Short mmCIF file of C-alpha atoms in Angstrom, two decimals:
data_model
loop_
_atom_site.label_atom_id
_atom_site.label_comp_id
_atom_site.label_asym_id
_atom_site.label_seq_id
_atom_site.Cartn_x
_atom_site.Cartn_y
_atom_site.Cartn_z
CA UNK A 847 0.00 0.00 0.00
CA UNK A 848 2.70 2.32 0.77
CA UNK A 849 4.39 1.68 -2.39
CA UNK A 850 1.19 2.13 -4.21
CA UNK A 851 0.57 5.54 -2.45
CA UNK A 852 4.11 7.15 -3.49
CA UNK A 853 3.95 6.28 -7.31
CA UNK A 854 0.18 8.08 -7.08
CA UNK A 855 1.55 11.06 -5.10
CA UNK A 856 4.66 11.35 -7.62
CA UNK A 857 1.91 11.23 -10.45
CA UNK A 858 -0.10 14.03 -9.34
CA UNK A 859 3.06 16.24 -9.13
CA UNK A 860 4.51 15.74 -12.42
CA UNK A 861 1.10 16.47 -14.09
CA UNK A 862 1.05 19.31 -11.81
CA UNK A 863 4.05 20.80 -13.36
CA UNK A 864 3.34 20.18 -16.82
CA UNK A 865 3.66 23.33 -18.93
CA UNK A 866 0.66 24.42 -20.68
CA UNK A 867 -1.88 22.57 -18.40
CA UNK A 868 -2.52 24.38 -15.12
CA UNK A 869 0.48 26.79 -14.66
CA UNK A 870 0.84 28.48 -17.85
CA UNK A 871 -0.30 31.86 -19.17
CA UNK A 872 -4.05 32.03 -19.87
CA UNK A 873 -4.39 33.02 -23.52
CA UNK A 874 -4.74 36.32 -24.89
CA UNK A 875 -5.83 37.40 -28.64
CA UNK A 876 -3.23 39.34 -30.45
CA UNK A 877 -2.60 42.69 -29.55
CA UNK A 878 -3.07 44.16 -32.98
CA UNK A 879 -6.85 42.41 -33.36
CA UNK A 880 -7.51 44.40 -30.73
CA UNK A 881 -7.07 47.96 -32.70
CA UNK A 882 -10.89 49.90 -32.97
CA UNK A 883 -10.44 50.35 -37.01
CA UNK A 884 -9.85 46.29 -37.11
CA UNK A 885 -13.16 45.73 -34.92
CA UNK A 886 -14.93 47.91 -37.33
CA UNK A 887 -18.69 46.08 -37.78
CA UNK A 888 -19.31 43.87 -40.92
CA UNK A 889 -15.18 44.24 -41.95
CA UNK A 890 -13.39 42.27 -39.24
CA UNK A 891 -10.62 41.61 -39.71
CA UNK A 892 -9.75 44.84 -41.52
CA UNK A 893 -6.73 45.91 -43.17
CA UNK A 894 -4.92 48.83 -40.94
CA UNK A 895 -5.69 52.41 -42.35
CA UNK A 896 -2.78 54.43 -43.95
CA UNK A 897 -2.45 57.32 -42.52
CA UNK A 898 -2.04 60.12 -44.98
CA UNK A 899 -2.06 63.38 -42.83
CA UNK A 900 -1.54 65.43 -45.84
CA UNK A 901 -4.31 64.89 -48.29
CA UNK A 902 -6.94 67.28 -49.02
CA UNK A 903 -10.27 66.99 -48.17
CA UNK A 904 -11.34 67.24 -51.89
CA UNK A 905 -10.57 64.95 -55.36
CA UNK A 906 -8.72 67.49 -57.06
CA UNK A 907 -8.08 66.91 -61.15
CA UNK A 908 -6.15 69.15 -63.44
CA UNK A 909 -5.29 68.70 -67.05
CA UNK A 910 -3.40 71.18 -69.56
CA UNK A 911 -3.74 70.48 -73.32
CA UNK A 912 -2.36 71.67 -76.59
CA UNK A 913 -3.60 72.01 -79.94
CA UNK A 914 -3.12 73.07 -83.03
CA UNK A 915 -5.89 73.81 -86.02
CA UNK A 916 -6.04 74.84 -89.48
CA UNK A 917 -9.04 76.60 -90.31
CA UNK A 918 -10.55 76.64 -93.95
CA UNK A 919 -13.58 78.46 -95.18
CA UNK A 920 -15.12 79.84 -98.43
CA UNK A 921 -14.85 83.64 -97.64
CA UNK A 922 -11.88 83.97 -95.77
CA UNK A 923 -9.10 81.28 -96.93
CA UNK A 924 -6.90 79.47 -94.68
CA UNK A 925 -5.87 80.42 -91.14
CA UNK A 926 -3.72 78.38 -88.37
CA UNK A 927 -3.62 79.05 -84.61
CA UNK A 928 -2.19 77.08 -81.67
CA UNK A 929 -4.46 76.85 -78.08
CA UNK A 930 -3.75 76.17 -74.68
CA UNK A 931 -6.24 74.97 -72.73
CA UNK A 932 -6.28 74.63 -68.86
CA UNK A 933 -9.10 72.64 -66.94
CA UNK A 934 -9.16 72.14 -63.02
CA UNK A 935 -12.30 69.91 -61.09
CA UNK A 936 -12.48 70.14 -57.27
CA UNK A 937 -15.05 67.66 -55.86
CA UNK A 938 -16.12 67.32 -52.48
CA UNK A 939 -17.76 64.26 -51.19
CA UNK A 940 -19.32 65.64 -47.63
CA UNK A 941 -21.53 63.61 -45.27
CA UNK A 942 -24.76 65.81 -46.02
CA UNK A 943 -23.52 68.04 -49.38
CA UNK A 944 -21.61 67.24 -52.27
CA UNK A 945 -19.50 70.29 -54.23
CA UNK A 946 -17.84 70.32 -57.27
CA UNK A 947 -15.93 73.32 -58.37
CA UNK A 948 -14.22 73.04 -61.91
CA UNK A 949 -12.77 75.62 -64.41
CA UNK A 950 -11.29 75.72 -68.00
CA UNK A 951 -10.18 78.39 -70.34
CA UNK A 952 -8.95 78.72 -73.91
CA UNK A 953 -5.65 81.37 -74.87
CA UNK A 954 -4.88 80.97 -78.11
CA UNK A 955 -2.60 82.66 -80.55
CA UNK A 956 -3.35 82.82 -84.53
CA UNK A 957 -0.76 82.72 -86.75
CA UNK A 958 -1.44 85.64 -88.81
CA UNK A 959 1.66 87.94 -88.19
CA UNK A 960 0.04 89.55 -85.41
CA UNK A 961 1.60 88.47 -82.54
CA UNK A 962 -1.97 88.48 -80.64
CA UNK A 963 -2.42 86.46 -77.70
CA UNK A 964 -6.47 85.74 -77.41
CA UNK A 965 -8.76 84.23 -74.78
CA UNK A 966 -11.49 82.56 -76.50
CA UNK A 967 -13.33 80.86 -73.96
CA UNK A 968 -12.98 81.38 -69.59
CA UNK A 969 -15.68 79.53 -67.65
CA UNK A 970 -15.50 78.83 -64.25
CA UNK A 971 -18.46 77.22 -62.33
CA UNK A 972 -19.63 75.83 -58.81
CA UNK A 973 -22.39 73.08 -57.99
CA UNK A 974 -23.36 71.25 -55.02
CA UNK A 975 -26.26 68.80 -54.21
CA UNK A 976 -27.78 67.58 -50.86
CA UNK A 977 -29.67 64.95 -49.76
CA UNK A 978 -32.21 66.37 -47.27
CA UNK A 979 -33.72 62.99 -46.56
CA UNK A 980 -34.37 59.50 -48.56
CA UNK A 981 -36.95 60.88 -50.99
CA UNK A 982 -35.83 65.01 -51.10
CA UNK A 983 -32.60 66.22 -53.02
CA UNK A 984 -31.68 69.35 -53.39
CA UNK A 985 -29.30 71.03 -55.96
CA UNK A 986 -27.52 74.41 -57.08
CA UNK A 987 -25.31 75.87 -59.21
CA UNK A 988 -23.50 78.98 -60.28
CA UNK A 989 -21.13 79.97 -63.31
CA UNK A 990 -19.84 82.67 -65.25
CA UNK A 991 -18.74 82.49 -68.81
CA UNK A 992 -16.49 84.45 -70.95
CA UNK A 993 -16.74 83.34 -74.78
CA UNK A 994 -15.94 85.59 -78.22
CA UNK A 995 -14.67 84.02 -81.32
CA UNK A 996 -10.88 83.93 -82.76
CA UNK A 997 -10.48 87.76 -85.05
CA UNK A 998 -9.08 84.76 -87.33
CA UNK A 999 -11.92 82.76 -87.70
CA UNK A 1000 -14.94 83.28 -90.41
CA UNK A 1001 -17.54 84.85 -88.87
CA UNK A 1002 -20.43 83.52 -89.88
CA UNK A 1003 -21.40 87.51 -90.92
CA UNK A 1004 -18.79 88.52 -94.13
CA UNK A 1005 -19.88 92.24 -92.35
CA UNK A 1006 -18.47 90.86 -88.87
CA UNK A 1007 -14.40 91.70 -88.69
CA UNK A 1008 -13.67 91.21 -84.69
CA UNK A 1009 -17.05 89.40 -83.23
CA UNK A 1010 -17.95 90.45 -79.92
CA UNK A 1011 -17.23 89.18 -76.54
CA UNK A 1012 -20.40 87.51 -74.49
CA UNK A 1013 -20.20 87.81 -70.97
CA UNK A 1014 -22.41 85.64 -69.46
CA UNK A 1015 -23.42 84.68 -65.70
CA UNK A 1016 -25.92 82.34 -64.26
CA UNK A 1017 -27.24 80.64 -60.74
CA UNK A 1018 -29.79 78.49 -60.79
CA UNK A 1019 -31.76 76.01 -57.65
CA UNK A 1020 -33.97 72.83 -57.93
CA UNK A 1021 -35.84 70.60 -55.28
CA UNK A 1022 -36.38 66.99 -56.65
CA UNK A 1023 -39.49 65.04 -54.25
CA UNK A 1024 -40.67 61.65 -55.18
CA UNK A 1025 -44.19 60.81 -53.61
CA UNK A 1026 -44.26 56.93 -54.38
CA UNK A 1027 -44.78 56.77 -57.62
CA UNK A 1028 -45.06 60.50 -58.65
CA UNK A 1029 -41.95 62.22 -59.12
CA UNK A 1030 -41.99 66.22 -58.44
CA UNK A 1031 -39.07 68.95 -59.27
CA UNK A 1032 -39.36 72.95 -58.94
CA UNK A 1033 -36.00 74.50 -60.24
CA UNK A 1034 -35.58 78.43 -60.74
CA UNK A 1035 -32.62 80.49 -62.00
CA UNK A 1036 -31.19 83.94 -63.48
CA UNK A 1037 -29.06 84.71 -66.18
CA UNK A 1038 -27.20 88.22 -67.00
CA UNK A 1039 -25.87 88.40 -70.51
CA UNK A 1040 -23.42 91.14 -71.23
CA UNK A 1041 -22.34 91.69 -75.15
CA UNK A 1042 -18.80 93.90 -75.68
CA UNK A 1043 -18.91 95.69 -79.05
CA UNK A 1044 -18.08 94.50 -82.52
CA UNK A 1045 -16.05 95.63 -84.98
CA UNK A 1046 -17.50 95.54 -88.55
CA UNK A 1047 -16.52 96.45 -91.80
CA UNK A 1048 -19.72 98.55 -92.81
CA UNK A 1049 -20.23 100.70 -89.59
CA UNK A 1050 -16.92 100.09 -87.96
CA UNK A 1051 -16.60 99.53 -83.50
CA UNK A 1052 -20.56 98.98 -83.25
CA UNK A 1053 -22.37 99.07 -79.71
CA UNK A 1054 -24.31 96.03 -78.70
CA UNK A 1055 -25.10 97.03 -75.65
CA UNK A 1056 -28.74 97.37 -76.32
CA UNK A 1057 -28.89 93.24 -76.53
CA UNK A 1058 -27.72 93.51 -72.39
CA UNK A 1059 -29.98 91.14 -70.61
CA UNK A 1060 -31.61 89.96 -67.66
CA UNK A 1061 -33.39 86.28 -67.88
CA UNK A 1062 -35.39 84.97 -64.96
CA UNK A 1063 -36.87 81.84 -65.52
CA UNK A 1064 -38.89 78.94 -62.98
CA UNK A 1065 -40.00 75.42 -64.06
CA UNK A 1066 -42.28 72.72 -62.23
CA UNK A 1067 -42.23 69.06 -63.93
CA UNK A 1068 -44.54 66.36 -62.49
CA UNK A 1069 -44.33 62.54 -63.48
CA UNK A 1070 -45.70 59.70 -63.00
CA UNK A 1071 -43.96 56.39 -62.59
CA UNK A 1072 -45.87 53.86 -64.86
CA UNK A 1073 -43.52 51.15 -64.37
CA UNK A 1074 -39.76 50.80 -63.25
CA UNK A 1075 -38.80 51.53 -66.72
CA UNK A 1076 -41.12 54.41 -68.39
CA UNK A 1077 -42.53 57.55 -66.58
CA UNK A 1078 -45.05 59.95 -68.01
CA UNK A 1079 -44.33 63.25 -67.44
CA UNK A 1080 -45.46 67.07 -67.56
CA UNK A 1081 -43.69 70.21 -67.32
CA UNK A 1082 -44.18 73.96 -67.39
CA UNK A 1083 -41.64 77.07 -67.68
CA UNK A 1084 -42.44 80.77 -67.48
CA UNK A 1085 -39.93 83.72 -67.59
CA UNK A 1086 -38.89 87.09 -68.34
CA UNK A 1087 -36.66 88.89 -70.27
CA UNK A 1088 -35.45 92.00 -69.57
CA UNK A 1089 -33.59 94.09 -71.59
CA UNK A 1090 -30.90 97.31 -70.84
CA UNK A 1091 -31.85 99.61 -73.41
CA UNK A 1092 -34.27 99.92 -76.33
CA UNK A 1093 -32.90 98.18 -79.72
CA UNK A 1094 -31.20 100.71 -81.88
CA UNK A 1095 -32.67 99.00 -84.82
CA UNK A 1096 -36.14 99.55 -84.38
CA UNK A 1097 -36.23 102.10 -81.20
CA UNK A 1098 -38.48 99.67 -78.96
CA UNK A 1099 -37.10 97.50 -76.16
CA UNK A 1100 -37.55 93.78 -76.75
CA UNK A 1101 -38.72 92.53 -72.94
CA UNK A 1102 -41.12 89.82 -72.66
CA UNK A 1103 -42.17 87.16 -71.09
CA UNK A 1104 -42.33 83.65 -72.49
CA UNK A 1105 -43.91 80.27 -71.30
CA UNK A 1106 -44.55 76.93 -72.19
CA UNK A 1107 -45.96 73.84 -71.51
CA UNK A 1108 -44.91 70.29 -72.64
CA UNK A 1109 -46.17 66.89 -71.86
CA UNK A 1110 -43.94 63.38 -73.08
CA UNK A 1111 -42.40 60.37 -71.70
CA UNK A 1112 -38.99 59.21 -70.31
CA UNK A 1113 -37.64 55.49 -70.07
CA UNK A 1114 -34.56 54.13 -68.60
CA UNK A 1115 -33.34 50.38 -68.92
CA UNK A 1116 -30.14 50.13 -66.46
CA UNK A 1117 -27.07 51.67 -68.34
CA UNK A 1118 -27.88 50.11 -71.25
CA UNK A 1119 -30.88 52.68 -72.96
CA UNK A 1120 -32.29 55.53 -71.88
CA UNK A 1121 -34.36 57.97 -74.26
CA UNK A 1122 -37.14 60.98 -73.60
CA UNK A 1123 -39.78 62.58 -75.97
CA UNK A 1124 -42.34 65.76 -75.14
CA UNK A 1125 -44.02 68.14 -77.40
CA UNK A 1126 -45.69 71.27 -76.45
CA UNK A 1127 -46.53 74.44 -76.87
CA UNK A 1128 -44.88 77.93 -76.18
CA UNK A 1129 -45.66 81.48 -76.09
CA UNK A 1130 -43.50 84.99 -75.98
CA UNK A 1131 -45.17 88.01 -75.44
CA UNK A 1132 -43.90 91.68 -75.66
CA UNK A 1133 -44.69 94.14 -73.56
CA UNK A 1134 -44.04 96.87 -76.32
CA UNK A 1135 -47.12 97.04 -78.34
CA UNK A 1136 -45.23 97.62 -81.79
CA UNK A 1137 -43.41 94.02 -81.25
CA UNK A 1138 -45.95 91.30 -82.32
CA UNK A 1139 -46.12 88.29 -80.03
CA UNK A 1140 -46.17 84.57 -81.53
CA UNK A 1141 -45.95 81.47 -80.55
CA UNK A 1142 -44.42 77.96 -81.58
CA UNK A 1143 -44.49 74.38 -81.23
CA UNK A 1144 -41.74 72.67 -79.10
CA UNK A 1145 -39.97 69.46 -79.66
CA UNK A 1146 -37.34 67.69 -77.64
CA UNK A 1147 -36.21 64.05 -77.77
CA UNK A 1148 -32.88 62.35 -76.98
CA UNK A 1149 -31.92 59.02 -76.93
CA UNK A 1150 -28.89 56.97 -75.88
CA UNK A 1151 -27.96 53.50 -76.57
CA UNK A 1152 -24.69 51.63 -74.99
CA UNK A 1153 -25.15 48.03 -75.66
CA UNK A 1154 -21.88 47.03 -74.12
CA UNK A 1155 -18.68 48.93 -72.96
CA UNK A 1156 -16.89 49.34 -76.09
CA UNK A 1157 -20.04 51.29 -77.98
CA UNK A 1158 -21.62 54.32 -77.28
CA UNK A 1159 -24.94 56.01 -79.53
CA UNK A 1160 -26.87 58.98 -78.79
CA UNK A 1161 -29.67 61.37 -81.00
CA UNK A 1162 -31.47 64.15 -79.90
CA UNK A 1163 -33.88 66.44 -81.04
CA UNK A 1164 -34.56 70.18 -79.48
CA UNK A 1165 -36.33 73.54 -79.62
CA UNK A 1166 -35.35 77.10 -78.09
CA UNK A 1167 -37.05 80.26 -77.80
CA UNK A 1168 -34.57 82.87 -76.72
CA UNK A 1169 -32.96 86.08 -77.47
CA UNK A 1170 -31.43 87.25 -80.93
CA UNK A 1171 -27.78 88.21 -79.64
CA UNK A 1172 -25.50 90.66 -80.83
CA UNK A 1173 -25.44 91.72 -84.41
CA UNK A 1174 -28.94 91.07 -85.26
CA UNK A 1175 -32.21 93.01 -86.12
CA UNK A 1176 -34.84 90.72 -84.53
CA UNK A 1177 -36.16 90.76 -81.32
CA UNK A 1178 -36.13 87.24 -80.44
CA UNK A 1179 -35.02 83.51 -82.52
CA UNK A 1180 -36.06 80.03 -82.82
CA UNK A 1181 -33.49 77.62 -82.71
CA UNK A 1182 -34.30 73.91 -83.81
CA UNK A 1183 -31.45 71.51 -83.99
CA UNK A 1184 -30.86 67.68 -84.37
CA UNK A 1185 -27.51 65.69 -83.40
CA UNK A 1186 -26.47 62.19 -83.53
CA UNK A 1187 -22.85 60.91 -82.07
CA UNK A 1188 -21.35 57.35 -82.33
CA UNK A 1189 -18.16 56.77 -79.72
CA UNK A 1190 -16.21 53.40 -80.41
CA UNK A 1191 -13.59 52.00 -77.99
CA UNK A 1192 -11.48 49.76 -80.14
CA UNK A 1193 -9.17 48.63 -77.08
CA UNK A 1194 -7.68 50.21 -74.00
CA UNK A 1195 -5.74 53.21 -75.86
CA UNK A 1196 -7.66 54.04 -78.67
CA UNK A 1197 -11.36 55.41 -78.98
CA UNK A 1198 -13.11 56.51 -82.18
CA UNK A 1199 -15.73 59.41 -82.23
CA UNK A 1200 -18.20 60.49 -84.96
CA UNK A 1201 -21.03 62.97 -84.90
CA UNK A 1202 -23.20 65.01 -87.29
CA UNK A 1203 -26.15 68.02 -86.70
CA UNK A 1204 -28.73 70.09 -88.64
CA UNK A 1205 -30.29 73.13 -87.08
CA UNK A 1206 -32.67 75.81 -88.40
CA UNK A 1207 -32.94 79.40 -86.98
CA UNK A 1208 -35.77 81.54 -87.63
CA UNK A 1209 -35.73 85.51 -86.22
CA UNK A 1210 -38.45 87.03 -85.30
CA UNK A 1211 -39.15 90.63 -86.23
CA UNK A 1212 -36.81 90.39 -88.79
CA UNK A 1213 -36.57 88.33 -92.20
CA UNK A 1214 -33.83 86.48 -91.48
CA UNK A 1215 -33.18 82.58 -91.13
CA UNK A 1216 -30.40 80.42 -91.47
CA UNK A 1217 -29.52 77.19 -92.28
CA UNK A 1218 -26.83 74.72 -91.01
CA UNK A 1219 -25.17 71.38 -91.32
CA UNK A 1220 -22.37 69.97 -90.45
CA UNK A 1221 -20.32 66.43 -89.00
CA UNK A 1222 -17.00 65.66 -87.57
CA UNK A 1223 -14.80 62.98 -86.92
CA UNK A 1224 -11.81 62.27 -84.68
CA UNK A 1225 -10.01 59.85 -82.61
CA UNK A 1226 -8.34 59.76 -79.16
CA UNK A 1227 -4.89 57.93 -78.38
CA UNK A 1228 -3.88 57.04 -74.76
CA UNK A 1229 -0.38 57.21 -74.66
CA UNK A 1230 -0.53 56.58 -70.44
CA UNK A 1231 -2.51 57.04 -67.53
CA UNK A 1232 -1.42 61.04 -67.92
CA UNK A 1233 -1.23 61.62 -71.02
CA UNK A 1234 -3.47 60.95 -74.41
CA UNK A 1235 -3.47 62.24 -78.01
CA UNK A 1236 -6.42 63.40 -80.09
CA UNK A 1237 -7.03 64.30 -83.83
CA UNK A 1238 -10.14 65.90 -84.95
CA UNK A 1239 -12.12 66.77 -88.69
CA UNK A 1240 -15.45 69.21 -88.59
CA UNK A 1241 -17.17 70.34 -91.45
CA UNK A 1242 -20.20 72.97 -91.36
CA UNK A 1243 -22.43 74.34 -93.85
CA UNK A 1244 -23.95 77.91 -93.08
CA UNK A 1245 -26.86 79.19 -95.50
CA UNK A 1246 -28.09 82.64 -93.64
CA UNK A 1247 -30.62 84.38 -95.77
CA UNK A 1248 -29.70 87.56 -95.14
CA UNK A 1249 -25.22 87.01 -95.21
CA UNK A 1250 -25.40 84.57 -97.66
CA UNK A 1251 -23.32 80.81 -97.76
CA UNK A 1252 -20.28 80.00 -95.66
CA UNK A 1253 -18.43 76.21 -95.45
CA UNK A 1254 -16.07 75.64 -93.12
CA UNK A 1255 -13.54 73.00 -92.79
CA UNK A 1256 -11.51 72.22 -89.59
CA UNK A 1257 -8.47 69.94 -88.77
CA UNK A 1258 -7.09 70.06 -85.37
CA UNK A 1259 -4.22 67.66 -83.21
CA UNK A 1260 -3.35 68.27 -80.05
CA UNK A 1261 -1.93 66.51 -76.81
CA UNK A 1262 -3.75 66.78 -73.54
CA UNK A 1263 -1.40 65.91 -70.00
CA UNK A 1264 -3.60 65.24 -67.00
CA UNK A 1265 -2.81 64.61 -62.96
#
């Protein structure tokens, strides 16, 4: 028995001091699993965060291109020029409101013996959009434009030397509601258009200041959701136009108010199709009584068609009741216009483009309309993830009743860098 009783007693000690059994360190998870960003619900175990102390708060894209074109018309001959063109986006992805700020301008410099440095185009604009709860969005925007042709390039006027600079600046604000299957949207907005003088052969520096104007214009659309797919819609615009000064042409000032009403129907399948059609009816009245009012019929349809990545359609179809602009007699112009576009990607570095457009202006108070055609072609070349190539062909076909014919042919290459 004794015998017996020492082997058990030496038993029970060596078990007791076995390692890993009794004595050892309880267990404890890894001291990095126990970082908040890698408890993070629905992503355990996640990947540490790099800390980049440093980066804006904003996506911020800039890209600087160069180009050259040869310009080629039936009046004026041949003409080359050379553009740089600088373009900046700023967007801001908040919690509550979204901005984007972006920016581009064209300097330019024809190649006439001049020595002229131009700036054909400066736009800079602001937008934001918000969210104010699951079925309410509301958005804004603001921009101002500076745009006036190349002295070089054929005006589309053989009377027009130095076309005139349009100043242009514009805020507009929308509400978007949808009501279960009714969709609602109120949008507003003002416009101030500013027109420098022009320099013409006939009457030499000519004011346009009498085409100065102030547009205020509000719009309330209301649709209907027939199915995922197609929605009915309706929508009607009133505004006002109101001029600076009287219109040294015929001595009466050209404000009046305009509206319209439309009615048509929207679709959209995915990313794959998406097309719209309306027709309706609109109306400008003058408040001078020695202006005669009319109205018109309104048409506007687009459609888009990307049956896979690689190819891209779109049409559309469009009416615009407006005013006349600088260097014209009438008090106010119709603008219809059609375009179609085709974009082919043919692999990762090279994408084809194609696009042609008819439009018809009519201006009222005055007997002149014009005609126009025209198409393009051109190509883009991706070189690397910063920089790409493009080479472009337009052709346009100008029959004004009053100026007379003008074609124009256009070849441009250029080189755009991008960060």
């Amino acid at each position: 028995m004794a015998g017996r009783d020492w082997t058990l007693l030496l038993m029970l000690g060596a078990s007791l001091s076995l390692p890993g059994v009794v004595l050892a360190e309880p267990l404890q998870p890894d001291a990095a699993k126990l970082h908040d960003d890698r408890l993070a619900p629905g992503v355990y175990p996640a990947a540490p965060i790099a800390e980049q102390p440093n980066a804006p708060p904003f996506k911020l894209d800039t890209s600087l291109g160069l180009k050259g074109t040869y310009t080629s018309s039936s009046t004026a001959g041949g003409s080359f020029s050379t553009s740089l063109a600088p373009a900046f986006s700023a967007v801001l992805e908040g919690r509550r409101v979204d901005l984007t700020l972006s920016g581009d301008a064209e300097i330019a410099r024809p190649w006439d013996g001049s020595a002229t440095i131009e700036v054909p185009a400066l736009r800079l604009g602001i937008s934001a959009a918000s969210a104010l709860d699951s079925v309410t969005r509301v958005t804004g925007e603001a921009a101002l434009r500076v745009t006036r042709p190349l002295a070089s390039t054929p005006d589309p006027n053989p009377l027009v030397a130095v076309p005139a600079q349009v100043l242009t600046g514009s805020a507009g604000l929308g509400i978007e509601r949808s009501l279960g299957r009714v969709n609602l949207a109120l949008k507003g907005g003002v416009e101030r258009t500013v027109y420098g003088p022009t320099q013409r052969f006939d009457t030499g520096l000519t004011d346009n200041s009498d085409q100065n104007v102030w547009q205020v214009d509000a719009s309330l659309r209301a649709g209907f959701q027939l199915t995922p797919i197609f929605e009915i819609f309706s929508e009607a615009t009133i505004g006002r136009d109101l001029y600076d000064n009287a219109s040294a042409t015929t001595g009466l000032r050209a404000d009046a108010t305009n509206s319209a009403l439309r009615g048509g129907i929207a679709g959209q399948w995915g990313s794959v199709f998406s097309a719209s059609a309306s027709i309706g009816a609109g109306h400008y009245d003058f408040s001078e009584a020695g202006l005669s009012d009319f109205a018109t019929q309104l048409y506007d349809a687009s459609v888009t068609f990307t049956p896979d990545p690689t190819l891209a359609l779109s049409a559309s179809l469009s009416t615009d009741v407006g005013p006349s602009g600088a260097d014209s007699a009438g008090a106010a112009r119709i603008t219809h216009v059609a375009t179609a576009g085709i974009g082919y990607t043919v692999n990762s570095w090279l994408r084809l483009r194609a696009s042609a457009d008819w439009g018809l202006a009519e201006t009222q108070g005055s007997a002149e309309t014009e005609h126009s055609r025209g198409f393009g072609a051109g190509a883009d070349y991706t070189l690397n993830s910063h920089t790409g190539l493009s080479a472009d062909y337009s052709f346009v076909h100008r029959d004004n009743s009053l100026t007379g014919t003008l074609d124009t042919h256009r070849i441009g290459i250029g080189v755009v860098l991008k960060r």
